[in-house]
PDB file of C-alpha atoms in Angstrom:
ATOM      1  CA  GLU A 966      -4.740   9.568  10.428  1.00  0.00           C
ATOM      2  CA  ILE A 967      -1.000   9.522   9.877  1.00  0.00           C
ATOM      3  CA  VAL A 968       0.394   6.051  10.519  1.00  0.00           C
ATOM      4  CA  MET A 969       3.850   5.833  12.054  1.00  0.00           C
ATOM      5  CA  THR A 970       5.877   2.669  11.470  1.00  0.00           C
ATOM      6  CA  GLN A 971       9.009   1.909  13.487  1.00  0.00           C
ATOM      7  CA  SER A 972      11.720  -0.566  12.653  1.00  0.00           C
ATOM      8  CA  PRO A 973      13.031  -2.871  13.815  1.00  0.00           C
ATOM      9  CA  ALA A 974      10.576  -4.069  16.430  1.00  0.00           C
ATOM     10  CA  THR A 975      13.480  -5.277  18.557  1.00  0.00           C
ATOM     11  CA  LEU A 976      17.120  -4.238  18.383  1.00  0.00           C
ATOM     12  CA  SER A 977      19.775  -6.259  20.193  1.00  0.00           C
ATOM     13  CA  VAL A 978      22.846  -4.173  20.977  1.00  0.00           C
ATOM     14  CA  SER A 979      25.867  -4.550  23.260  1.00  0.00           C
ATOM     15  CA  PRO A 980      26.651  -1.784  25.764  1.00  0.00           C
ATOM     16  CA  GLY A 981      28.921   0.796  24.204  1.00  0.00           C
ATOM     17  CA  GLU A 982      27.735   0.055  20.698  1.00  0.00           C
ATOM     18  CA  ARG A 983      25.779   2.330  18.386  1.00  0.00           C
ATOM     19  CA  ALA A 984      22.031   1.900  17.905  1.00  0.00           C
ATOM     20  CA  THR A 985      20.035   3.207  14.961  1.00  0.00           C
ATOM     21  CA  LEU A 986      16.236   3.257  15.110  1.00  0.00           C
ATOM     22  CA  SER A 987      13.969   4.139  12.196  1.00  0.00           C
ATOM     23  CA  CYS A 988      10.547   5.733  11.980  1.00  0.00           C
ATOM     24  CA  ARG A 989       8.500   6.196   8.833  1.00  0.00           C
ATOM     25  CA  ALA A 990       5.363   8.308   8.404  1.00  0.00           C
ATOM     26  CA  SER A 991       2.574   7.397   5.980  1.00  0.00           C
ATOM     27  CA  GLN A 992       2.628  10.988   4.720  1.00  0.00           C
ATOM     28  CA  SER A 993       4.887  13.973   5.254  1.00  0.00           C
ATOM     29  CA  VAL A 994       5.030  15.349   8.780  1.00  0.00           C
ATOM     30  CA  SER A 995       7.683  17.956   7.952  1.00  0.00           C
ATOM     31  CA  SER A 996       9.929  18.106  11.042  1.00  0.00           C
ATOM     32  CA  HIS A 997       7.063  17.611  13.498  1.00  0.00           C
ATOM     33  CA  LEU A 998       8.518  14.450  14.958  1.00  0.00           C
ATOM     34  CA  ALA A 999       9.341  13.549  18.544  1.00  0.00           C
ATOM     35  CA  TRP A1000      11.096  10.568  20.141  1.00  0.00           C
ATOM     36  CA  TYR A1001      10.433   9.158  23.592  1.00  0.00           C
ATOM     37  CA  LEU A1002      12.041   6.523  25.779  1.00  0.00           C
ATOM     38  CA  GLN A1003       9.944   4.368  28.086  1.00  0.00           C
ATOM     39  CA  LYS A1004      11.185   1.960  30.736  1.00  0.00           C
ATOM     40  CA  PRO A1005       8.943  -0.727  32.250  1.00  0.00           C
ATOM     41  CA  GLY A1006       6.443   0.698  34.705  1.00  0.00           C
ATOM     42  CA  GLN A1007       7.413   4.273  33.936  1.00  0.00           C
ATOM     43  CA  ALA A1008       5.977   7.115  31.919  1.00  0.00           C
ATOM     44  CA  PRO A1009       7.539   8.000  28.583  1.00  0.00           C
ATOM     45  CA  ARG A1010      10.305  10.603  28.616  1.00  0.00           C
ATOM     46  CA  LEU A1011      10.836  13.112  25.821  1.00  0.00           C
ATOM     47  CA  LEU A1012      14.186  12.757  24.077  1.00  0.00           C
ATOM     48  CA  ILE A1013      13.921  14.662  20.814  1.00  0.00           C
ATOM     49  CA  TYR A1014      11.442  17.100  19.273  1.00  0.00           C
ATOM     50  CA  GLY A1015      11.437  18.938  15.979  1.00  0.00           C
ATOM     51  CA  ALA A1016      13.066  15.793  14.568  1.00  0.00           C
ATOM     52  CA  SER A1017      16.533  16.778  15.801  1.00  0.00           C
ATOM     53  CA  THR A1018      16.377  19.005  18.902  1.00  0.00           C
ATOM     54  CA  ARG A1019      17.342  17.324  22.147  1.00  0.00           C
ATOM     55  CA  ALA A1020      15.008  17.946  25.062  1.00  0.00           C
ATOM     56  CA  THR A1021      16.301  19.502  28.259  1.00  0.00           C
ATOM     57  CA  GLY A1022      18.769  17.273  30.063  1.00  0.00           C
ATOM     58  CA  ILE A1023      19.080  14.664  27.309  1.00  0.00           C
ATOM     59  CA  PRO A1024      22.678  13.534  26.761  1.00  0.00           C
ATOM     60  CA  ALA A1025      24.454  14.299  23.511  1.00  0.00           C
ATOM     61  CA  ARG A1026      24.725  10.596  22.664  1.00  0.00           C
ATOM     62  CA  PHE A1027      21.100  10.836  21.517  1.00  0.00           C
ATOM     63  CA  SER A1028      20.607  12.426  18.111  1.00  0.00           C
ATOM     64  CA  GLY A1029      17.687  12.656  15.729  1.00  0.00           C
ATOM     65  CA  SER A1030      17.578  13.278  12.016  1.00  0.00           C
ATOM     66  CA  GLY A1031      15.225  13.264   9.058  1.00  0.00           C
ATOM     67  CA  SER A1032      12.284  15.178   7.678  1.00  0.00           C
ATOM     68  CA  GLY A1033       9.208  14.480   5.624  1.00  0.00           C
ATOM     69  CA  THR A1034       8.505  10.758   6.028  1.00  0.00           C
ATOM     70  CA  GLU A1035      11.812   9.210   7.113  1.00  0.00           C
ATOM     71  CA  PHE A1036      13.386   9.715  10.527  1.00  0.00           C
ATOM     72  CA  THR A1037      16.212   8.208  12.533  1.00  0.00           C
ATOM     73  CA  LEU A1038      17.153   8.159  16.209  1.00  0.00           C
ATOM     74  CA  THR A1039      20.778   7.333  16.853  1.00  0.00           C
ATOM     75  CA  ILE A1040      22.282   6.448  20.201  1.00  0.00           C
ATOM     76  CA  SER A1041      26.022   6.739  19.712  1.00  0.00           C
ATOM     77  CA  SER A1042      27.205   4.546  22.593  1.00  0.00           C
ATOM     78  CA  LEU A1043      24.563   2.641  24.512  1.00  0.00           C
ATOM     79  CA  GLN A1044      24.631   2.947  28.269  1.00  0.00           C
ATOM     80  CA  SER A1045      22.889   0.554  30.645  1.00  0.00           C
ATOM     81  CA  GLU A1046      20.096   3.063  31.287  1.00  0.00           C
ATOM     82  CA  ASP A1047      19.298   3.294  27.567  1.00  0.00           C
ATOM     83  CA  PHE A1048      17.865  -0.217  27.264  1.00  0.00           C
ATOM     84  CA  ALA A1049      14.151   0.502  26.936  1.00  0.00           C
ATOM     85  CA  VAL A1050      11.348   0.941  24.414  1.00  0.00           C
ATOM     86  CA  TYR A1051      11.555   3.920  22.073  1.00  0.00           C
ATOM     87  CA  TYR A1052       8.556   5.559  20.436  1.00  0.00           C
ATOM     88  CA  CYS A1053       8.341   8.095  17.655  1.00  0.00           C
ATOM     89  CA  GLN A1054       5.379  10.472  17.480  1.00  0.00           C
ATOM     90  CA  GLN A1055       4.248  12.878  14.795  1.00  0.00           C
ATOM     91  CA  TYR A1056       2.516  16.132  15.588  1.00  0.00           C
ATOM     92  CA  ASN A1057       1.983  17.525  12.125  1.00  0.00           C
ATOM     93  CA  SER A1058      -1.654  16.603  12.614  1.00  0.00           C
ATOM     94  CA  TRP A1059      -3.464  14.961  15.526  1.00  0.00           C
ATOM     95  CA  PRO A1060      -0.730  13.082  17.367  1.00  0.00           C
ATOM     96  CA  THR A1061       0.009   9.488  16.492  1.00  0.00           C
ATOM     97  CA  PHE A1062       2.737   7.200  17.788  1.00  0.00           C
ATOM     98  CA  GLY A1063       4.739   4.400  16.298  1.00  0.00           C
ATOM     99  CA  GLN A1064       4.401   0.930  17.782  1.00  0.00           C
ATOM    100  CA  GLY A1065       7.784   1.148  19.464  1.00  0.00           C
ATOM    101  CA  THR A1066      11.263  -0.338  19.135  1.00  0.00           C
ATOM    102  CA  LYS A1067      12.594  -2.341  22.047  1.00  0.00           C
ATOM    103  CA  VAL A1068      16.344  -1.930  22.541  1.00  0.00           C
ATOM    104  CA  GLU A1069      17.632  -4.934  24.442  1.00  0.00           C
ATOM    105  CA  VAL A1070      20.993  -6.156  25.635  1.00  0.00           C
ATOM    106  CA  LYS A1071      22.757  -8.407  23.161  1.00  0.00           C
TER     107      LYS A1071
ATOM    108  CA  GLN B 666      10.158  21.118  39.361  1.00  0.00           C
ATOM    109  CA  VAL B 667       7.300  20.149  37.075  1.00  0.00           C
ATOM    110  CA  GLN B 668       4.991  17.562  38.592  1.00  0.00           C
ATOM    111  CA  LEU B 669       1.882  15.950  37.167  1.00  0.00           C
ATOM    112  CA  VAL B 670      -0.001  13.589  39.451  1.00  0.00           C
ATOM    113  CA  GLU B 671      -2.940  11.615  38.109  1.00  0.00           C
ATOM    114  CA  SER B 672      -5.650  10.026  40.202  1.00  0.00           C
ATOM    115  CA  GLY B 673      -9.081   8.501  39.851  1.00  0.00           C
ATOM    116  CA  GLY B 674      -8.349   5.283  38.026  1.00  0.00           C
ATOM    117  CA  GLY B 675      -9.739   1.942  39.107  1.00  0.00           C
ATOM    118  CA  VAL B 676     -11.971  -0.918  38.057  1.00  0.00           C
ATOM    119  CA  VAL B 677     -15.328  -0.054  36.503  1.00  0.00           C
ATOM    120  CA  GLN B 678     -18.026  -2.007  34.704  1.00  0.00           C
ATOM    121  CA  PRO B 679     -18.714  -1.500  31.008  1.00  0.00           C
ATOM    122  CA  GLY B 680     -21.126   1.336  30.367  1.00  0.00           C
ATOM    123  CA  ARG B 681     -20.279   3.142  33.580  1.00  0.00           C
ATOM    124  CA  SER B 682     -18.520   6.481  34.055  1.00  0.00           C
ATOM    125  CA  LEU B 683     -15.354   7.657  35.767  1.00  0.00           C
ATOM    126  CA  ARG B 684     -13.465  10.927  36.126  1.00  0.00           C
ATOM    127  CA  LEU B 685      -9.707  11.171  36.127  1.00  0.00           C
ATOM    128  CA  SER B 686      -7.806  14.092  37.613  1.00  0.00           C
ATOM    129  CA  CYS B 687      -4.294  15.414  37.091  1.00  0.00           C
ATOM    130  CA  ALA B 688      -2.847  17.854  39.617  1.00  0.00           C
ATOM    131  CA  ALA B 689      -0.136  20.071  38.156  1.00  0.00           C
ATOM    132  CA  SER B 690       2.593  21.958  39.974  1.00  0.00           C
ATOM    133  CA  GLY B 691       5.975  23.534  39.381  1.00  0.00           C
ATOM    134  CA  PHE B 692       4.986  25.548  36.311  1.00  0.00           C
ATOM    135  CA  THR B 693       2.480  28.153  35.171  1.00  0.00           C
ATOM    136  CA  PHE B 694      -0.447  25.866  34.407  1.00  0.00           C
ATOM    137  CA  THR B 695      -2.410  28.558  32.606  1.00  0.00           C
ATOM    138  CA  SER B 696       0.318  28.881  29.972  1.00  0.00           C
ATOM    139  CA  TYR B 697       0.200  25.313  28.665  1.00  0.00           C
ATOM    140  CA  GLY B 698      -2.065  23.107  26.653  1.00  0.00           C
ATOM    141  CA  MET B 699      -2.622  19.778  28.359  1.00  0.00           C
ATOM    142  CA  HIS B 700      -3.265  16.304  27.009  1.00  0.00           C
ATOM    143  CA  TRP B 701      -4.362  12.842  27.982  1.00  0.00           C
ATOM    144  CA  VAL B 702      -2.494   9.895  26.459  1.00  0.00           C
ATOM    145  CA  ARG B 703      -3.269   6.257  27.195  1.00  0.00           C
ATOM    146  CA  GLN B 704      -1.479   2.946  26.936  1.00  0.00           C
ATOM    147  CA  ALA B 705      -3.340  -0.356  26.861  1.00  0.00           C
ATOM    148  CA  PRO B 706      -1.622  -3.254  28.658  1.00  0.00           C
ATOM    149  CA  GLY B 707       1.433  -4.372  26.698  1.00  0.00           C
ATOM    150  CA  LYS B 708       0.626  -1.945  23.878  1.00  0.00           C
ATOM    151  CA  GLY B 709       1.833   1.359  22.509  1.00  0.00           C
ATOM    152  CA  LEU B 710       0.767   4.911  23.193  1.00  0.00           C
ATOM    153  CA  GLU B 711      -2.502   6.479  22.017  1.00  0.00           C
ATOM    154  CA  TRP B 712      -3.283  10.169  22.188  1.00  0.00           C
ATOM    155  CA  VAL B 713      -6.731  10.769  23.694  1.00  0.00           C
ATOM    156  CA  ALA B 714      -7.511  14.469  24.007  1.00  0.00           C
ATOM    157  CA  VAL B 715      -6.135  18.002  24.232  1.00  0.00           C
ATOM    158  CA  ILE B 716      -7.362  21.180  25.887  1.00  0.00           C
ATOM    159  CA  TRP B 717      -5.826  24.558  25.182  1.00  0.00           C
ATOM    160  CA  HIS B 718      -4.223  26.592  27.921  1.00  0.00           C
ATOM    161  CA  ASP B 719      -7.336  28.677  28.473  1.00  0.00           C
ATOM    162  CA  GLY B 720      -9.843  25.894  27.864  1.00  0.00           C
ATOM    163  CA  SER B 721     -11.085  27.548  24.685  1.00  0.00           C
ATOM    164  CA  ASN B 722     -10.448  24.577  22.419  1.00  0.00           C
ATOM    165  CA  LYS B 723     -10.721  20.844  22.930  1.00  0.00           C
ATOM    166  CA  HIS B 724     -10.085  17.984  20.534  1.00  0.00           C
ATOM    167  CA  TYR B 725     -10.477  14.236  20.851  1.00  0.00           C
ATOM    168  CA  ALA B 726      -9.314  11.038  19.240  1.00  0.00           C
ATOM    169  CA  ASP B 727     -12.053   9.417  17.191  1.00  0.00           C
ATOM    170  CA  SER B 728     -11.995   6.413  19.541  1.00  0.00           C
ATOM    171  CA  VAL B 729     -13.307   8.512  22.451  1.00  0.00           C
ATOM    172  CA  LYS B 730     -15.201  11.320  20.723  1.00  0.00           C
ATOM    173  CA  GLY B 731     -18.685  11.742  22.157  1.00  0.00           C
ATOM    174  CA  ARG B 732     -17.874   9.651  25.242  1.00  0.00           C
ATOM    175  CA  PHE B 733     -14.951  11.468  26.898  1.00  0.00           C
ATOM    176  CA  THR B 734     -14.742  15.122  27.934  1.00  0.00           C
ATOM    177  CA  ILE B 735     -11.520  16.920  28.776  1.00  0.00           C
ATOM    178  CA  SER B 736     -11.665  19.959  31.043  1.00  0.00           C
ATOM    179  CA  ARG B 737      -9.466  22.005  33.319  1.00  0.00           C
ATOM    180  CA  ASP B 738      -9.780  24.216  36.360  1.00  0.00           C
ATOM    181  CA  ASN B 739      -7.010  26.783  36.101  1.00  0.00           C
ATOM    182  CA  SER B 740      -7.786  28.081  39.589  1.00  0.00           C
ATOM    183  CA  LYS B 741      -6.900  24.641  40.950  1.00  0.00           C
ATOM    184  CA  ASN B 742      -4.120  23.754  38.468  1.00  0.00           C
ATOM    185  CA  THR B 743      -6.008  20.589  37.669  1.00  0.00           C
ATOM    186  CA  LEU B 744      -6.825  18.726  34.464  1.00  0.00           C
ATOM    187  CA  TYR B 745      -9.750  16.324  34.191  1.00  0.00           C
ATOM    188  CA  LEU B 746     -11.000  13.565  31.928  1.00  0.00           C
ATOM    189  CA  GLN B 747     -14.656  12.612  32.273  1.00  0.00           C
ATOM    190  CA  MET B 748     -15.150   9.177  30.751  1.00  0.00           C
ATOM    191  CA  ASN B 749     -18.679   7.952  30.012  1.00  0.00           C
ATOM    192  CA  SER B 750     -20.016   4.792  28.372  1.00  0.00           C
ATOM    193  CA  LEU B 751     -16.795   2.983  29.151  1.00  0.00           C
ATOM    194  CA  ARG B 752     -15.818  -0.034  27.088  1.00  0.00           C
ATOM    195  CA  ALA B 753     -13.391  -2.887  27.617  1.00  0.00           C
ATOM    196  CA  GLU B 754     -11.107  -1.346  25.002  1.00  0.00           C
ATOM    197  CA  ASP B 755     -10.723   1.745  27.196  1.00  0.00           C
ATOM    198  CA  THR B 756      -8.683  -0.347  29.624  1.00  0.00           C
ATOM    199  CA  ALA B 757      -5.289   1.357  29.841  1.00  0.00           C
ATOM    200  CA  VAL B 758      -2.944   3.440  31.893  1.00  0.00           C
ATOM    201  CA  TYR B 759      -3.956   7.055  31.438  1.00  0.00           C
ATOM    202  CA  TYR B 760      -1.242   9.683  31.448  1.00  0.00           C
ATOM    203  CA  CYS B 761      -1.661  13.419  31.581  1.00  0.00           C
ATOM    204  CA  ALA B 762       1.028  15.239  29.657  1.00  0.00           C
ATOM    205  CA  ARG B 763       2.108  18.819  29.200  1.00  0.00           C
ATOM    206  CA  GLU B 764       2.384  20.240  25.736  1.00  0.00           C
ATOM    207  CA  GLY B 765       6.020  20.902  24.967  1.00  0.00           C
ATOM    208  CA  GLY B 766       5.991  23.460  22.230  1.00  0.00           C
ATOM    209  CA  ALA B 767       4.203  26.477  20.934  1.00  0.00           C
ATOM    210  CA  VAL B 768       0.439  26.472  20.589  1.00  0.00           C
ATOM    211  CA  ALA B 769      -0.626  23.350  18.699  1.00  0.00           C
ATOM    212  CA  ASP B 770       2.875  21.830  18.746  1.00  0.00           C
ATOM    213  CA  TYR B 771       1.515  18.637  20.188  1.00  0.00           C
ATOM    214  CA  TYR B 772       4.518  16.886  21.626  1.00  0.00           C
ATOM    215  CA  PHE B 773       4.800  16.184  25.322  1.00  0.00           C
ATOM    216  CA  ASP B 774       7.668  17.328  27.513  1.00  0.00           C
ATOM    217  CA  TYR B 775       6.390  16.215  30.922  1.00  0.00           C
ATOM    218  CA  TRP B 776       4.236  13.235  31.830  1.00  0.00           C
ATOM    219  CA  GLY B 777       2.546  12.093  34.977  1.00  0.00           C
ATOM    220  CA  GLN B 778       3.136   8.639  36.409  1.00  0.00           C
ATOM    221  CA  GLY B 779      -0.184   7.416  35.034  1.00  0.00           C
ATOM    222  CA  THR B 780      -3.379   6.079  36.590  1.00  0.00           C
ATOM    223  CA  PRO B 781      -4.677   2.634  35.567  1.00  0.00           C
ATOM    224  CA  LEU B 782      -8.214   2.011  34.400  1.00  0.00           C
ATOM    225  CA  THR B 783      -9.722  -1.431  33.987  1.00  0.00           C
ATOM    226  CA  VAL B 784     -13.135  -1.775  32.377  1.00  0.00           C
ATOM    227  CA  SER B 785     -14.502  -5.201  33.165  1.00  0.00           C
ATOM    228  CA  SER B 786     -17.669  -6.845  34.372  1.00  0.00           C
TER     229      SER B 786
END
């Protein structure tokens, strides 16, 4: 099983600021990496797939980068609706998720 | 628009069985692999099972292998998860999710709202 590790566990950011979230895989997953956002009581929503491709309807302030074992999700200017938990997920083999990064208001 | 609506969750005793359903609409169901993903209370996401678009292949997480069975009825646009020998650690919200990419690109572009399962005596 490929283990996905996200950091930090919690990120405190002011609205309008930039947020950078990290995800590391225990072995190479090539570019088979997706990012999701989840708000309390809601289902996850796909943000990024293929490590860097934005899903349909996702604003340009969300960007993904990386390949192999190191990945980054950047939110260029945090909006109020972006405060949530973010998960990375690899699909190079049977899917596994990171433990999540909570982005909270500073 | 794409809609996935799960049902069938509830409270069940350990060792008992339950079947979840996921009604799909707004897309060509027969063209997509479908998955179940679960989330234990206050925890992260865990992939459970996948079934190919035509039902020809199924795969399971080790944690449920031999106890859970994924199936689909393409004539009814419905996905199922038969859960047997339930354990306390199966307690979670169960989401059905549509496969986002090409065959075996197992990321998830649409999710249902989830159905909660509690396994407790």
